[in-house]
XYZ file of C-alpha atoms in Angstrom:
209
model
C -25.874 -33.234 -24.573
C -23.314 -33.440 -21.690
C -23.511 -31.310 -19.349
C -19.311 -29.329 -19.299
C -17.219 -31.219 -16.473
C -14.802 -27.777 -16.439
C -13.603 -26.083 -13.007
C -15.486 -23.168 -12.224
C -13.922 -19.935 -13.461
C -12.557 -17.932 -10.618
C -12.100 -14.250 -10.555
C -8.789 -13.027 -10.263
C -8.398 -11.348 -6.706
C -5.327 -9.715 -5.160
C -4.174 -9.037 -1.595
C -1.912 -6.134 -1.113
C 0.069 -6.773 2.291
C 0.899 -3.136 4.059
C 3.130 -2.569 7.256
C 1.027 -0.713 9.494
C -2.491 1.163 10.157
C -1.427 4.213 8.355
C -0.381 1.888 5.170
C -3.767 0.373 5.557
C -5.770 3.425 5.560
C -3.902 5.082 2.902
C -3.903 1.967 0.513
C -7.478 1.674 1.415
C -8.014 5.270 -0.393
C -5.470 5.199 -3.244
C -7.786 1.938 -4.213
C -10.846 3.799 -4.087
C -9.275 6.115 -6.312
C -8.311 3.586 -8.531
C -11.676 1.989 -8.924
C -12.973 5.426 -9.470
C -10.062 6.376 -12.020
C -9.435 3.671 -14.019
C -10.411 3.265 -17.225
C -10.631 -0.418 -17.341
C -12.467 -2.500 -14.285
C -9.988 -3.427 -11.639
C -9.616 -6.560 -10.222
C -11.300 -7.518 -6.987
C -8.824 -6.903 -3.266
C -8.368 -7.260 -0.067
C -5.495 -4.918 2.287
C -4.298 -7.001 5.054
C -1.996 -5.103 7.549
C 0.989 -7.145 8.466
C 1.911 -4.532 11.718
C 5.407 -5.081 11.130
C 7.779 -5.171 8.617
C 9.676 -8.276 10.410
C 6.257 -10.205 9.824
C 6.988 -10.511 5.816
C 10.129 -12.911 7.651
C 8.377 -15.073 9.257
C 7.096 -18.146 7.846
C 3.482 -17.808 9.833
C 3.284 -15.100 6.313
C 2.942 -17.567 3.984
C 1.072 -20.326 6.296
C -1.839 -17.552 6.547
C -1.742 -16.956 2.702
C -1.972 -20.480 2.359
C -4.256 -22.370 4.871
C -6.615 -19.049 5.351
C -6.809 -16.336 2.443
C -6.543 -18.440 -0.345
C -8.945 -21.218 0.788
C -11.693 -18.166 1.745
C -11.010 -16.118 -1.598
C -11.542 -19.447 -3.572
C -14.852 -20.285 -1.396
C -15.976 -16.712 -2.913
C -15.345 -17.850 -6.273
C -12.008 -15.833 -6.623
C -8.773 -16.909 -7.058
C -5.109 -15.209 -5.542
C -3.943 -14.261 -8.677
C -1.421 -11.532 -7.371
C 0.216 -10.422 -3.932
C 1.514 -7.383 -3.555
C 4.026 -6.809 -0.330
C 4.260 -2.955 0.701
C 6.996 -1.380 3.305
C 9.032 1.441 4.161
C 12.584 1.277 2.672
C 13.635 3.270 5.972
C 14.639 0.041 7.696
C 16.741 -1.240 5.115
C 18.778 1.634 4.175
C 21.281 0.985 6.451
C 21.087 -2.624 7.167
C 23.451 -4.997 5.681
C 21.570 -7.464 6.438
C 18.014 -6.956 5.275
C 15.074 -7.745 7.377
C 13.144 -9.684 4.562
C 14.944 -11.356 1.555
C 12.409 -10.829 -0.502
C 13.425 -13.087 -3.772
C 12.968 -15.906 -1.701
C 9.170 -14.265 0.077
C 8.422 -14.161 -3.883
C 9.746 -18.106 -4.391
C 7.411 -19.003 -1.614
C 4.136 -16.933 -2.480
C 4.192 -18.409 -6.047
C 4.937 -21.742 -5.228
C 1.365 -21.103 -4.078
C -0.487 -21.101 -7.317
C -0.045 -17.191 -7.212
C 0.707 -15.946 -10.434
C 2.078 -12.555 -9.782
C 4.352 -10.755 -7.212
C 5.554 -7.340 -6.282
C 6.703 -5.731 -3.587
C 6.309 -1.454 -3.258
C 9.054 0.760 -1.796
C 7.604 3.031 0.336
C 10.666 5.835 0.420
C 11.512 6.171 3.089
C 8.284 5.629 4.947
C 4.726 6.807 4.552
C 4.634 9.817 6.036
C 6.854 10.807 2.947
C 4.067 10.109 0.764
C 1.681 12.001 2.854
C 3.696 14.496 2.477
C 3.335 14.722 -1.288
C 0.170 16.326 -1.193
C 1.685 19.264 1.313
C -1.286 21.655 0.690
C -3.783 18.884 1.390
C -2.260 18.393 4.746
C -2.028 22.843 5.428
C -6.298 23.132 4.148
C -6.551 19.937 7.375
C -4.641 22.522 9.016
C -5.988 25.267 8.133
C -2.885 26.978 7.656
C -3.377 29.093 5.100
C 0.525 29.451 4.052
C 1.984 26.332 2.334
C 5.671 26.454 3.512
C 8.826 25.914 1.150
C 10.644 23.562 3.324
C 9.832 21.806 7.019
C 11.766 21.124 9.548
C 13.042 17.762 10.066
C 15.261 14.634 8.812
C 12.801 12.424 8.284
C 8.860 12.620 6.836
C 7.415 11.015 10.022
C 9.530 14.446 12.383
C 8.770 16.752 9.355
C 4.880 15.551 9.856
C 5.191 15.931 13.430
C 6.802 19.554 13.573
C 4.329 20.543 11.078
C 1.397 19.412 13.078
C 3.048 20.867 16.284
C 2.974 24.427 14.443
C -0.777 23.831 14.397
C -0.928 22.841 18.154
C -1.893 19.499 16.940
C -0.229 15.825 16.953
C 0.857 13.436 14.391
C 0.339 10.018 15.829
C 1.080 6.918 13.729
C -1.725 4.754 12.655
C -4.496 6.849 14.282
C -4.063 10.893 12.739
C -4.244 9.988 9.222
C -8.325 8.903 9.580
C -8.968 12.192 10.295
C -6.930 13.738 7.108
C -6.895 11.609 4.206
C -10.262 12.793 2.924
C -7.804 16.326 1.925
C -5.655 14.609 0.588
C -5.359 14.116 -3.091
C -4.652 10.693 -4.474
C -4.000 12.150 -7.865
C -0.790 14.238 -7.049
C 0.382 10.921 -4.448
C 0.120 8.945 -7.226
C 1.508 11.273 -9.777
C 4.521 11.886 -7.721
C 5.188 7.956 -6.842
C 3.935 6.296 -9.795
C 7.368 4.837 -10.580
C 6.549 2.809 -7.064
C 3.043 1.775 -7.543
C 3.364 0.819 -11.395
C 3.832 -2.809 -10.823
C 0.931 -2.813 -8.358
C -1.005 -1.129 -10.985
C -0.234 -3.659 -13.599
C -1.344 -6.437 -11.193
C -4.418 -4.944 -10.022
C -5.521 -4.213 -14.112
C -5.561 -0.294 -13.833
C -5.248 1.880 -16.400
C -5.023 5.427 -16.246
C -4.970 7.484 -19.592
C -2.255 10.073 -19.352
């Protein structure tokens, strides 16, 4: 009998881009939570943190995806099956002229051999999300009274003032290691499942309502 001549069977992998260290640690935990959730197995990923949404624009992007993650997933037997692009919407609100045109980001990416795309709209940046779980952040704080409204136009300054009212600071990218454990990905997720649904799909999660 011959022996099958067939390619090797790759597992399906996805990397979910973010735009900055607090992205990354956050998406770092709502996948945990997924993996721990979910009632069917989800596929195998990787965050990588672009530190910038202006990165997604530049064409050294898809030249990593292509010469370095790809070749390495597929030398651990998986393939890049999806790609999933995260940023705050805060920095296209007002610009007419978006940072990242993101139809043709997706043209590129699959032109790859990468089956699926999707970007996530974090409105209007992270710290909004954080914010989602408002008690989590007061038990960090051990503030024992869970205000009705903070002070602030923006997540990131309403974060901030509510820190300062603790005599602690907010800083980007380095505060959230030290709160995320009270957070709870359930009522994030709840609350911003709209935004993450696609990403869901991608990564094969299932969550029984």
């Amino acid at each position: 009998m011959k022996k099958g001549t067939g390619k090797k069977v790759l597992t399906p992998h996805v990397v979910i881009f973010v735009e900055g260290d607090t992205d990354e640690v956050f998406f770092g935990r709502l996948v945990a939570y997924y993996r721990q959730i979910s009632s069917t197995p989800i596929h195998s990923c990787e965050i990588q943190n672009m530190k910038g949404v202006s990165r997604y624009a530049s064409s050294k992007f898809v030249g990593k995806l292509d010469a370095e993650i790809i070749p390495k997933s597929e030398r651990k037997g998986m393939k890049v099956y999806g790609v999933s692009c995260s940023y705050d919407t805060d920095v296209f609100e007002d610009d007419e002229s978006p940072v990242v045109d993101w139809q043709k980001l997706r043209k590129s990416i699959i032109r790859l051999g990468v089956e699926e795309f999707c970007t996530i709209e974090v409105k209007s940046a992270i710290e909004d999300w954080l914010l989602d779980d408002l008690e989590g952040l007061c038990t960090f704080l051990k503030q024992k009274d869970v205000p009705n409204s903070l002070k602030g136009s923006n997540g990131y300054t309403k974060l901030l003032n509510l820190f300062k009212r603790r005599g602690k600071i907010y800083a980007k990218g380095v505060s959230i290691e030290n709160f995320i454990d009270c957070l709870s990905m359930e009522k994030i997720r709840d609350k911003r499942k709209t935004a993450l649904s696609e990403l869901e799909r991608i990564l094969n999660v299932t969550i029984q309502n």
